[in-house]
XYZ file of C-alpha atoms in Angstrom:
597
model
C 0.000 0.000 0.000
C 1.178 3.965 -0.855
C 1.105 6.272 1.361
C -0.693 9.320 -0.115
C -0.599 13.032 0.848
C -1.913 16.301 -0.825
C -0.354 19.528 0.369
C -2.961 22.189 -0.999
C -0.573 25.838 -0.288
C -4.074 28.365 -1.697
C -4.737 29.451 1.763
C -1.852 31.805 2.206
C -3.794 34.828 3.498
C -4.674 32.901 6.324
C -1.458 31.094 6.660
C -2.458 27.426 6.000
C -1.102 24.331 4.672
C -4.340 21.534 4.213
C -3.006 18.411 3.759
C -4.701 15.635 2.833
C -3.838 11.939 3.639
C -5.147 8.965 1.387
C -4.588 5.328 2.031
C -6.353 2.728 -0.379
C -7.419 0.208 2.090
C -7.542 0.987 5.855
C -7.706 -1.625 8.830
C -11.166 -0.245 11.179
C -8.842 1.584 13.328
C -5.985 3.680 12.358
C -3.183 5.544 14.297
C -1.524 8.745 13.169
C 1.163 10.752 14.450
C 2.967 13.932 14.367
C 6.482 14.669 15.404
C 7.578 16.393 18.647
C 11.013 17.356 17.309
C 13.357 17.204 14.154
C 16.069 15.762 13.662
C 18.819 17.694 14.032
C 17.964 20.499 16.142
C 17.503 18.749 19.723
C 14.161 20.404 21.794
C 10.588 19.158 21.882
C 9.003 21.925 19.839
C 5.401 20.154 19.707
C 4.610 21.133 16.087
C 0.802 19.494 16.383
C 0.283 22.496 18.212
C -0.228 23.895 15.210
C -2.520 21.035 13.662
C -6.616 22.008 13.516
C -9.640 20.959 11.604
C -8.589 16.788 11.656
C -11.327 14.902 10.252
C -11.600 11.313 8.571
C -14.212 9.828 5.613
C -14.110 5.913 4.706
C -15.447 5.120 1.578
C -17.750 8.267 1.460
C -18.320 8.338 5.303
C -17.364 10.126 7.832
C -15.379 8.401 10.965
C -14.479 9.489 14.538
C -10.646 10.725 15.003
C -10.142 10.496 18.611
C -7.213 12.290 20.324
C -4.484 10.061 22.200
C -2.216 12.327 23.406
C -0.997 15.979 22.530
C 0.513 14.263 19.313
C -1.364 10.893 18.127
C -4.800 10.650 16.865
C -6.796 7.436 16.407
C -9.333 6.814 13.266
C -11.868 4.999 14.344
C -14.238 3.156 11.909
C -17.511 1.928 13.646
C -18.835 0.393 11.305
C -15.938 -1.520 9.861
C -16.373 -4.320 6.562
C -17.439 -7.389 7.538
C -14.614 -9.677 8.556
C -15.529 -12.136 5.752
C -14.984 -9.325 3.592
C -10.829 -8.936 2.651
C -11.751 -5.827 0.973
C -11.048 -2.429 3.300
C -12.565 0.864 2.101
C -9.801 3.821 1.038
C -9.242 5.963 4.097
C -9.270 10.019 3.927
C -7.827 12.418 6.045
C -7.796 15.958 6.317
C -6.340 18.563 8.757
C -4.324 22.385 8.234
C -1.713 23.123 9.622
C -0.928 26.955 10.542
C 2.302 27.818 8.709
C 4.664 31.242 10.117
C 7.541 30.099 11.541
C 10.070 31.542 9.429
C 13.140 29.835 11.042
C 14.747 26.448 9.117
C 12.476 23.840 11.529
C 9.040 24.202 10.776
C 7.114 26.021 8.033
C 6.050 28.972 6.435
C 3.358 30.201 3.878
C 2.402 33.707 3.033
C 1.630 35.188 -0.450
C 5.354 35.704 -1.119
C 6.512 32.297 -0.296
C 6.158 28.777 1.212
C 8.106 26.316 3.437
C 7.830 23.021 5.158
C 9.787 20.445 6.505
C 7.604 17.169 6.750
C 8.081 16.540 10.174
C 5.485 19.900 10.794
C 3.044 18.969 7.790
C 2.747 14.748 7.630
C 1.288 12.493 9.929
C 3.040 9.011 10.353
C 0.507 5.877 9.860
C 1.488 3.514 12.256
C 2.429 0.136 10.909
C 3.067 1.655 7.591
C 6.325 3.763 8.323
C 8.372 1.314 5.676
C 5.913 2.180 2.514
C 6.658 3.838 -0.352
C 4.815 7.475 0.806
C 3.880 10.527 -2.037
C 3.655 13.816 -2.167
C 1.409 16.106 -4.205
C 1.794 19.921 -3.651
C -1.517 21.567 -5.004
C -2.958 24.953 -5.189
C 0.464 27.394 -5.841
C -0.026 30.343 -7.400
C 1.175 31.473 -10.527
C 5.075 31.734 -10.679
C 5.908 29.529 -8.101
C 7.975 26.755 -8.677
C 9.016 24.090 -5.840
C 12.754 23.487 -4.718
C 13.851 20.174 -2.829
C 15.607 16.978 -2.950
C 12.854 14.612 -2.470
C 12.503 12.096 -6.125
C 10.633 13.360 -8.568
C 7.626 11.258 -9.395
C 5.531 10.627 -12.428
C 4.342 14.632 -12.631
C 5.112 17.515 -12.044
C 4.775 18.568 -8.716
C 4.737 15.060 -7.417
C 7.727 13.221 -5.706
C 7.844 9.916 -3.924
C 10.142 8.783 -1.157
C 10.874 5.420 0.290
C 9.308 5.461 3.274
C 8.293 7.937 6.414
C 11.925 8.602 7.426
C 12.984 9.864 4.562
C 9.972 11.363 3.615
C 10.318 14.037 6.493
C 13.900 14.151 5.475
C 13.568 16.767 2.690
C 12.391 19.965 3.002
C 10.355 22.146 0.609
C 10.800 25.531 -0.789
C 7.776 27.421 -2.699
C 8.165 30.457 -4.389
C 9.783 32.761 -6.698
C 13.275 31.941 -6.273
C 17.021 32.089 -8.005
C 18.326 28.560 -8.395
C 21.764 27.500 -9.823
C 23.268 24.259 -10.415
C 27.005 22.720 -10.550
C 28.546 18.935 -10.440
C 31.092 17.520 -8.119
C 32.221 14.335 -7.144
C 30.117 12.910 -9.923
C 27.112 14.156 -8.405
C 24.539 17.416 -9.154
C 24.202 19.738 -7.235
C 21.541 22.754 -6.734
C 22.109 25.875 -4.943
C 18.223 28.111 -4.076
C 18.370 31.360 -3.432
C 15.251 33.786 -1.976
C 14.833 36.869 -0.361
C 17.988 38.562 -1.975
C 19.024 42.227 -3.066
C 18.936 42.757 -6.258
C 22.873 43.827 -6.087
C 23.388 39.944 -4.744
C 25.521 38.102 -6.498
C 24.544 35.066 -6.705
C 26.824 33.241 -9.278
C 29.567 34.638 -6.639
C 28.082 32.205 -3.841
C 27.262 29.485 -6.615
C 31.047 28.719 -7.160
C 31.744 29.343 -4.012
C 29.392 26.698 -2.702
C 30.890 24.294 -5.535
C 34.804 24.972 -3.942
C 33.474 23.234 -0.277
C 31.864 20.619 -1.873
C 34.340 19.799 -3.864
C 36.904 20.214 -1.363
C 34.654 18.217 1.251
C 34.127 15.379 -1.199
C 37.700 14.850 -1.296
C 37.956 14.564 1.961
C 35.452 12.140 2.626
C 36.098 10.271 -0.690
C 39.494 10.767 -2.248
C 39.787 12.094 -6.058
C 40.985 10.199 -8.857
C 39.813 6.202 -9.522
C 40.268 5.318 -6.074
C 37.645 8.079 -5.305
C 33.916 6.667 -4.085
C 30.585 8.712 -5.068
C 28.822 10.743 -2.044
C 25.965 8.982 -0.159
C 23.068 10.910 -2.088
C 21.897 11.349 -5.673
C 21.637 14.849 -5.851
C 22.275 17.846 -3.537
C 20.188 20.958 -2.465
C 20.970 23.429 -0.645
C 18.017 26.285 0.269
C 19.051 29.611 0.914
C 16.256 31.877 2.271
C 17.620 35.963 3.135
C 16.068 37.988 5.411
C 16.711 41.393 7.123
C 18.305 39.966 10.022
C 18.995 36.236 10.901
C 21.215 32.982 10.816
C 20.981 29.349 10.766
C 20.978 25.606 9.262
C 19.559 22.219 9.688
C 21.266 19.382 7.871
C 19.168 16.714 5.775
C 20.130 13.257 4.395
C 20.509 15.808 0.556
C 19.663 18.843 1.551
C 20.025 21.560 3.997
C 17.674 24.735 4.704
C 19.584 27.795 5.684
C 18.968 31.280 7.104
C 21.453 34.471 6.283
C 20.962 37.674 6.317
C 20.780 39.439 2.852
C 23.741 41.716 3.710
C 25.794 38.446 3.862
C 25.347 37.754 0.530
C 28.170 38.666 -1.585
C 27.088 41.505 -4.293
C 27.842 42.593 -7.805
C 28.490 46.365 -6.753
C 31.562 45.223 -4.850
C 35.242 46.998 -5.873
C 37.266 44.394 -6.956
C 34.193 41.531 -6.361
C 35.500 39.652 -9.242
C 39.164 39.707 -7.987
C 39.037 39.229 -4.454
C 41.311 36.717 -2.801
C 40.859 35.066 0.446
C 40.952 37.075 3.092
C 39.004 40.036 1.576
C 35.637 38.620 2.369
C 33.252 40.686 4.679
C 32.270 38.875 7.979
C 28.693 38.569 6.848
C 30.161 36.787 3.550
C 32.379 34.510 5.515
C 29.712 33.253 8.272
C 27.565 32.213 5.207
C 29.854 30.345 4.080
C 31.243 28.702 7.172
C 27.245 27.911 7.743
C 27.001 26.435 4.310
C 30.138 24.197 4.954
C 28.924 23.480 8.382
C 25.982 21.984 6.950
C 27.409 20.161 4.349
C 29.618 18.517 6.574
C 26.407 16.810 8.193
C 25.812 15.256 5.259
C 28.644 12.601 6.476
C 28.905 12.958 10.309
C 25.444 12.985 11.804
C 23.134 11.961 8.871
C 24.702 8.825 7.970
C 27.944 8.895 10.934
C 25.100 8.795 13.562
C 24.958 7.647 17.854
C 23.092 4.442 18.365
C 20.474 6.685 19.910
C 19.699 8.368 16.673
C 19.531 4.572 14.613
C 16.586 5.011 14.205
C 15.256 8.432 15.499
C 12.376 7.844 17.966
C 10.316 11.291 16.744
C 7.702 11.022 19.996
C 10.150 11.352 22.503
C 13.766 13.468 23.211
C 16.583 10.764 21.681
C 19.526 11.322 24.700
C 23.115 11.312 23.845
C 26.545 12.566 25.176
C 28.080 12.729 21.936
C 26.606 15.873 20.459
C 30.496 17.274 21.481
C 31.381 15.289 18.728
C 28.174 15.563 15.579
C 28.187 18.846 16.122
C 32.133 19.889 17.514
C 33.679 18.579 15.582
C 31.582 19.583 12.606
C 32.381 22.910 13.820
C 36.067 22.659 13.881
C 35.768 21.475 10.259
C 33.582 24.007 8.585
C 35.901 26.649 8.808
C 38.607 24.602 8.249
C 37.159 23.680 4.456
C 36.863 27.183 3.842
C 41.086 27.199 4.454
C 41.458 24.115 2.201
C 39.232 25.408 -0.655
C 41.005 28.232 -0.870
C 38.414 30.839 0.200
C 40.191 31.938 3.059
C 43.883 32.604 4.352
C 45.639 31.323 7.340
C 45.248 35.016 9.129
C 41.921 34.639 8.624
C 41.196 31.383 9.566
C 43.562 31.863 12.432
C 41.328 34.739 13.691
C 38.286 32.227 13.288
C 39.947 29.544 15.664
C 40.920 32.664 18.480
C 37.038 33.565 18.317
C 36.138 30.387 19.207
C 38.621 30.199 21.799
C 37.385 33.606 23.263
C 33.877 32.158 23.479
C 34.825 29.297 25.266
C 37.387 31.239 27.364
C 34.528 33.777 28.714
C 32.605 30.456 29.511
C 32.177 30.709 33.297
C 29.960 27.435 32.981
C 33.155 25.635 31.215
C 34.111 25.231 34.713
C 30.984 23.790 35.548
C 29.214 21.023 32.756
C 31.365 18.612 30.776
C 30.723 18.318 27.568
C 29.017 14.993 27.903
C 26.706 16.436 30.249
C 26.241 19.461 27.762
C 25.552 16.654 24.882
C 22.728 15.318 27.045
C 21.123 18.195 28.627
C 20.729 20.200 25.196
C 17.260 19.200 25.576
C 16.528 21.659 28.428
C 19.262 23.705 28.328
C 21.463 24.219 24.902
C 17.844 25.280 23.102
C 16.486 27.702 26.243
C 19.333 29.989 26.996
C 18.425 32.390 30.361
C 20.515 35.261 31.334
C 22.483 32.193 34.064
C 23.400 30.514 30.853
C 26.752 31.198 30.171
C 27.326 30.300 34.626
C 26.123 26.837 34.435
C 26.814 25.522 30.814
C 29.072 25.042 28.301
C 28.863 25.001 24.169
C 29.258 21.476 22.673
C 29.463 23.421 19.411
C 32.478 25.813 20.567
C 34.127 24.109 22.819
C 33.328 20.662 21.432
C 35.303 22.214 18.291
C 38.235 23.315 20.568
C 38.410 19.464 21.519
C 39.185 18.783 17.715
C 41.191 21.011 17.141
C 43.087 19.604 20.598
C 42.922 15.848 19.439
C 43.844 17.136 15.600
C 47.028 19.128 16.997
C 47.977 15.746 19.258
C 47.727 13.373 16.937
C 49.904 15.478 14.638
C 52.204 16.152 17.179
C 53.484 12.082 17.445
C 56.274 12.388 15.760
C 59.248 9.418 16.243
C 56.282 6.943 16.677
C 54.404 4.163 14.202
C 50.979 6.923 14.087
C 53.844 9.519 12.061
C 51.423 10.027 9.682
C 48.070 10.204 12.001
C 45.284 13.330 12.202
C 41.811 13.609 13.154
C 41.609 13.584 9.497
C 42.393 9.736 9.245
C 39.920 9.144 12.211
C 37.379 11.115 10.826
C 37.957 9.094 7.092
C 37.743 5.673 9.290
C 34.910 6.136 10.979
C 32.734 6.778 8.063
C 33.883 3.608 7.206
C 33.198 2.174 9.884
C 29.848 3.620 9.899
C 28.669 1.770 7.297
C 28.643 -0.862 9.153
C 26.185 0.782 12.446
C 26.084 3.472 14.214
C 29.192 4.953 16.240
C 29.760 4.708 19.545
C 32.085 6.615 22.613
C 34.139 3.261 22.270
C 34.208 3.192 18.747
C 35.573 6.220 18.434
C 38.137 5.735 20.656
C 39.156 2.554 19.587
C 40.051 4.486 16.082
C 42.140 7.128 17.904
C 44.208 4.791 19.631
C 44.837 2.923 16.165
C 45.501 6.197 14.954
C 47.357 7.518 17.881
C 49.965 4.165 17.408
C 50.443 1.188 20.099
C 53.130 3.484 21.857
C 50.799 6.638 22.999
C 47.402 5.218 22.258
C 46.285 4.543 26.031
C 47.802 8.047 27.328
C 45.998 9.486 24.330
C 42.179 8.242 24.882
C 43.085 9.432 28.474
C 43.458 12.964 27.510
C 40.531 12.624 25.205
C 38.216 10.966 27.502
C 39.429 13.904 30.504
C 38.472 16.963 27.574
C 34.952 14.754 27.107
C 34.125 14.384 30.406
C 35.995 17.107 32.715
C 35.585 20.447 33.048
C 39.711 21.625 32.860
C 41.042 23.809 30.232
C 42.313 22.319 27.501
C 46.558 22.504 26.250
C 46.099 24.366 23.607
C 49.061 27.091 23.955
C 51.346 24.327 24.154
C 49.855 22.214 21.144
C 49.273 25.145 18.543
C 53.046 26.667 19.999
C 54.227 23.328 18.348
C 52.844 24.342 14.772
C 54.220 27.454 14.863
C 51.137 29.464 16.289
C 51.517 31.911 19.019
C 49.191 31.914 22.268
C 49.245 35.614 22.537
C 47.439 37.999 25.632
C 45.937 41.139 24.589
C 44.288 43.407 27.021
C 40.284 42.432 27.314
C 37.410 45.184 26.565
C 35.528 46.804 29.483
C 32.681 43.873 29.740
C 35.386 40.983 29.943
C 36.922 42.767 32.430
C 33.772 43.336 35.031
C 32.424 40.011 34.230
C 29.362 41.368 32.152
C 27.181 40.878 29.418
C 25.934 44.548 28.183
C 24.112 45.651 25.255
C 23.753 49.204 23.825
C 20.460 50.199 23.457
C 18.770 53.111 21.934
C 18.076 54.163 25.372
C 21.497 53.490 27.167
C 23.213 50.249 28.621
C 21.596 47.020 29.641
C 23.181 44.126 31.194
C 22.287 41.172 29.553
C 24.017 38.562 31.973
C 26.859 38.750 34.853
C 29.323 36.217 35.220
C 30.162 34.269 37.772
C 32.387 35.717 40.153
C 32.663 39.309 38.548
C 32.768 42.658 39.530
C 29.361 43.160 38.012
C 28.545 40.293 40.581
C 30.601 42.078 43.448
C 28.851 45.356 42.198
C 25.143 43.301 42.586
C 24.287 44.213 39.147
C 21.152 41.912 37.658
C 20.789 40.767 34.389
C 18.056 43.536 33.025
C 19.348 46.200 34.729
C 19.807 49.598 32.761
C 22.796 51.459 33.536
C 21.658 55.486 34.087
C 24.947 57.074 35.481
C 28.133 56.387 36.197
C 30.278 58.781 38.619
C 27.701 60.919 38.503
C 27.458 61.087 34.813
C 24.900 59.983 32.450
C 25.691 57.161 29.961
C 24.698 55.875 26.533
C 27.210 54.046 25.313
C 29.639 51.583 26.446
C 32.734 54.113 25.780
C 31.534 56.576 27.711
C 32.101 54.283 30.847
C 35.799 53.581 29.529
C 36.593 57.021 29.368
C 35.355 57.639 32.609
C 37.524 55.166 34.332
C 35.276 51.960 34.824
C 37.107 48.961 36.168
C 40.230 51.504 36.706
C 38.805 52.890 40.010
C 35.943 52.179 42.328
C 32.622 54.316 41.107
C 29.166 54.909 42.153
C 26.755 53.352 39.399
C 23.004 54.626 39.670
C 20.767 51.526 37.597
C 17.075 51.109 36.857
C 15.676 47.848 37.904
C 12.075 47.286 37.685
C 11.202 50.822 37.402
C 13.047 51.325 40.644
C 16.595 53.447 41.129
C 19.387 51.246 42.578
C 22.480 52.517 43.962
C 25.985 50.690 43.725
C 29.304 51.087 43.542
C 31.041 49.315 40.488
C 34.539 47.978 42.163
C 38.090 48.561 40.121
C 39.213 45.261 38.516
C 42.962 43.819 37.786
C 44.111 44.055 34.805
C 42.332 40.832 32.283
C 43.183 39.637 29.157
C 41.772 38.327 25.884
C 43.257 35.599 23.520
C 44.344 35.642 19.811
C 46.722 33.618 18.032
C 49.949 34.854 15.906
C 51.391 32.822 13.120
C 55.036 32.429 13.927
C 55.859 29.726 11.585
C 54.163 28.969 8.469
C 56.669 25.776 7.345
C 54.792 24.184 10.281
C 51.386 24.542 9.101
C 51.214 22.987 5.825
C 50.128 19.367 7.122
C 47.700 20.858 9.687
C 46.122 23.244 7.365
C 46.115 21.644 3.997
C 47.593 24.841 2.533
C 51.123 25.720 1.832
């Protein structure tokens, strides 16, 4: 039996997908489901919440859907065939689904545009996850064409996947859009673009794109006759602009991303056509770390995935204290690409790698959650971010990436031993082999570094490893980048770093966003939503203003609004603090490291 759905996308004043589901020969009683979450970005976001207007017909009559739970439905037939009879009447179902969300997870439908992932639009039929399940997208008006990596079916507008998983596995763009296309590692590739200037330049981005997946395909699959074809048929990536916003979720052949327009490269641009890495603006280059971030997914999470993801259990939060590593060490790699393609320099990418370390330096919760724990709790924690988040948590994206970088360096650095020639590279390569096989565990991984590490250093090796996982210390890395000729360097750290704060300029004055642990804001008994009036007896808009008059250089009287009431305290002088950034001292030493020359 098919699975069957209609997606009808005329309602857009009103916001509304109607689907329609169509099976041709029900049992009496049928379960559906919805989703709590998608794969990929790890909180129970409830997206039946947004479900209304479920209704059922069997053979021309209309059954009772009864609600389960805040997520399954039951159709219930009462007056079912006759048992004698093998025949089953078709099933219908109907329901909307309100649609303006604009972020990558859910969907969106106005009169401009449309979007959907299928984990917000298609119930599951339960006992009929492994059929082949369509898709027929209805009603668009005129103009719009339809963007995704789903399989193309017998019509237009139709498309056909193998079964429930990967049905919600592609999303779907609607619209009026700019699409370009490119080949690499003997596969096609397609590159959507909405929402942009019309100064963008979009052929700009489209090689660009085609340099990290190139450069990513060889990495995952060698070049030449040795090389092996990437897991998917085709590739899409959806680009959607907006005035201000960023971010990605990885599918199994696509990935939908959020930028915003001004980090789109653009035609108007002196020298566009002639700029080298390093010139790009820092809009331009977080696009494209995003876009390689993504792409990087397409090996280590989507198909290099934690026994808790194999399968996905979509009802329930899927617990795991690897995400340090699907989503680290993805992180350490993105930007990394971008060096090895060639679109940017070692200065720059250097600068990239002392941001990170910044973030995880100004971390007071580093001291406090592992990274395991941080892999595990992202469920409550990593997707709800309070102003006591940065006291009681760490990244696994940053400082899961500063753990790479740590192993990468250390591997590297065995010189004199039988693992000469080891990198995370080569354990990165082997466990997508070994992936193929099932899905990757704590062990598995370190049984491949201490292969990779050599017989000699292997045990002392997973020990450091396992102590960066699960500890909360700081990790070597003056010591392992000073032995690739990279500088640890101190520079003196801005006013906030220095009182332990958190503050945002507003069009009104200061507000403090969060206080660190152990800070003079803390000392001070600053809040987080506090609005700083005067300082010294002066009033203040803007963070300079406090500099010049001697914050954190002498004790001062700060008058603050909280709650509408006046508050004051006396901001204490601080020692001197420092910041971190990274000097090349060596370039000779890089070359292996980097990929570059």
């Amino acid at each position: 039996m098919v699975v069957r759905y209609s997606v009808d996308a005329t309602d857009t004043a009103a916001h509304q997908f109607h689907v329609t589901l169509e099976l041709d020969a029900a049992p009496p009683t049928q379960r559906l489901s919805l989703p709590v979450w998608i794969p990929g970005s790890y909180l129970v976001r409830e997206f039946a919440r947004h479900v209304s207007g479920l209704q059922a017909w069997r053979g021309g009559r209309s059954v009772a859907v009864v609600q389960l739970d805040k997520c399954t439905w039951e159709v219930q037939d009462l007056q079912p065939e006759s048992p004698e009879d093998p025949t089953l009447e078709p099933l219908r179902v109907s329901w909307s689904v309100y649609a303006l969300d604009a972020s990558v997870r859910t969907a969106w439908l106005d009169s401009e545009r449309g979007f959907f992932n299928g984990t917000s639009l298609f119930l599951a039929c339960e006992g009929l996850e492994d059929r082949t399940h369509r898709v027929h997208i209805t009603g668009l008006p005129e103009g719009w064409e339809i963007a995704t990596a789903m399989t193309t079916a017998d019509a237009p507008a139709r498309f056909v996947a193998a079964n429930y998983d990967e049905l919600i596995d592609h999303p779907f763009e609607l619209g009026t859009f700019w699409r370009g296309h490119f080949e690499v590692g003997g596969r096609p590739h397609e590159l959507v673009i909405s929402g942009a200037w019309p100064l963008a330049d979009h052929e700009r981005l489209l090689a660009q794109t085609q340099q990290i997946c190139a450069t990513q395909i060889r990495f995952w699959h060698g070049e030449g006759e040795g090389a092996s074809l990437p897991p998917f048929e085709r590739y899409v990536f959806l680009l959607r602009l907006v005035h201000e916003g960023y971010g990605g979720l990885e599918h199994r052949a696509s990935t939908a991303l959020i930028a915003s327009r001004a980090d789109m490269p653009r035609r108007d641009e002196v020298g566009a056509s002639i700029q080298g890495p390093g010139a790009l603006s820092d809009g331009h280059l977080t696009l494209l770390g995003l876009i390689s971030h993504e792409y990087f997914h397409t090996w280590n999470v989507k198909r290099i995935r934690p026994p808790e993801f194999a399968p996905y259990d979509l009802g329930r939060e899927n617990y795991t204290e690897l995400l340090w590593f699907f989503e680290g060490f993805t992180s350490y790699y993105d930007d990394l690409m971008l060096l090895r393609a060639g679109l940017i320099d070692v200065p720059r990418y250097l600068g990239l790698v002392s941001k990170t370390i910044r973030q995880v330096l100004d971390t007071p919760g580093r001291k406090v959650q592992s990274l395991a724990q941080s892999s595990f709790d992202a469920w409550v924690k990593y997707y709800r971010p309070d102003e006591n988040t940065v006291n009681a948590t760490v990244s696994y994206y940053t400082k899961g990436a500063l753990v790479a970088l740590a192993l990468d360096l250390r591997l590297r650095g065995l010189r004199g031993s039988s693992a000469s020639e080891s990198s995370l590279d080569r354990v990165m390569q082997a466990l997508w082999q070994r992936s193929q096989s099932g899905p990757i565990t704590e062990a598995i991984l370190l049984a491949l570094v201490a292969e990779h590490a050599g017989a000699e250093r292997s045990a002392e090796v997973c020990a450091e490893l396992l102590s960066w996982v699960h500890g909360t210390e700081d990790l070597p890395l003056p010591d392992l980048l000073q032995a690739v000729g990279v500088a640890w360097q101190e520079d003196t750290a801005l006013l906030p770093q220095r009182l332990g704060l958190r503050l945002q300029e507003t069009p009104t004055g200061i507000k403090v966003q969060a206080v660190l642990r152990a800070g003079a804001g803390e000392a001070a008994g600053l809040s987080a939503g506090d609005e700083w009036l005067a300082l010294d007896g002066w009033r203040l808009l803007k963070l300079v203003e406090a500099a010049q008059l001697g914050a954190a250089e002498r004790a001062l009287p700060l008058l603050v609004a909280r709650d509408r009431r006046l508050l004051s305290l006396t901001l204490p002088a601080t020692p001197k603090a420092t910041t971190v950034s990274l000097k090349l001292l060596d370039a000779s030493l890089l070359t292996a490291w980097l990929g570059v020359a």
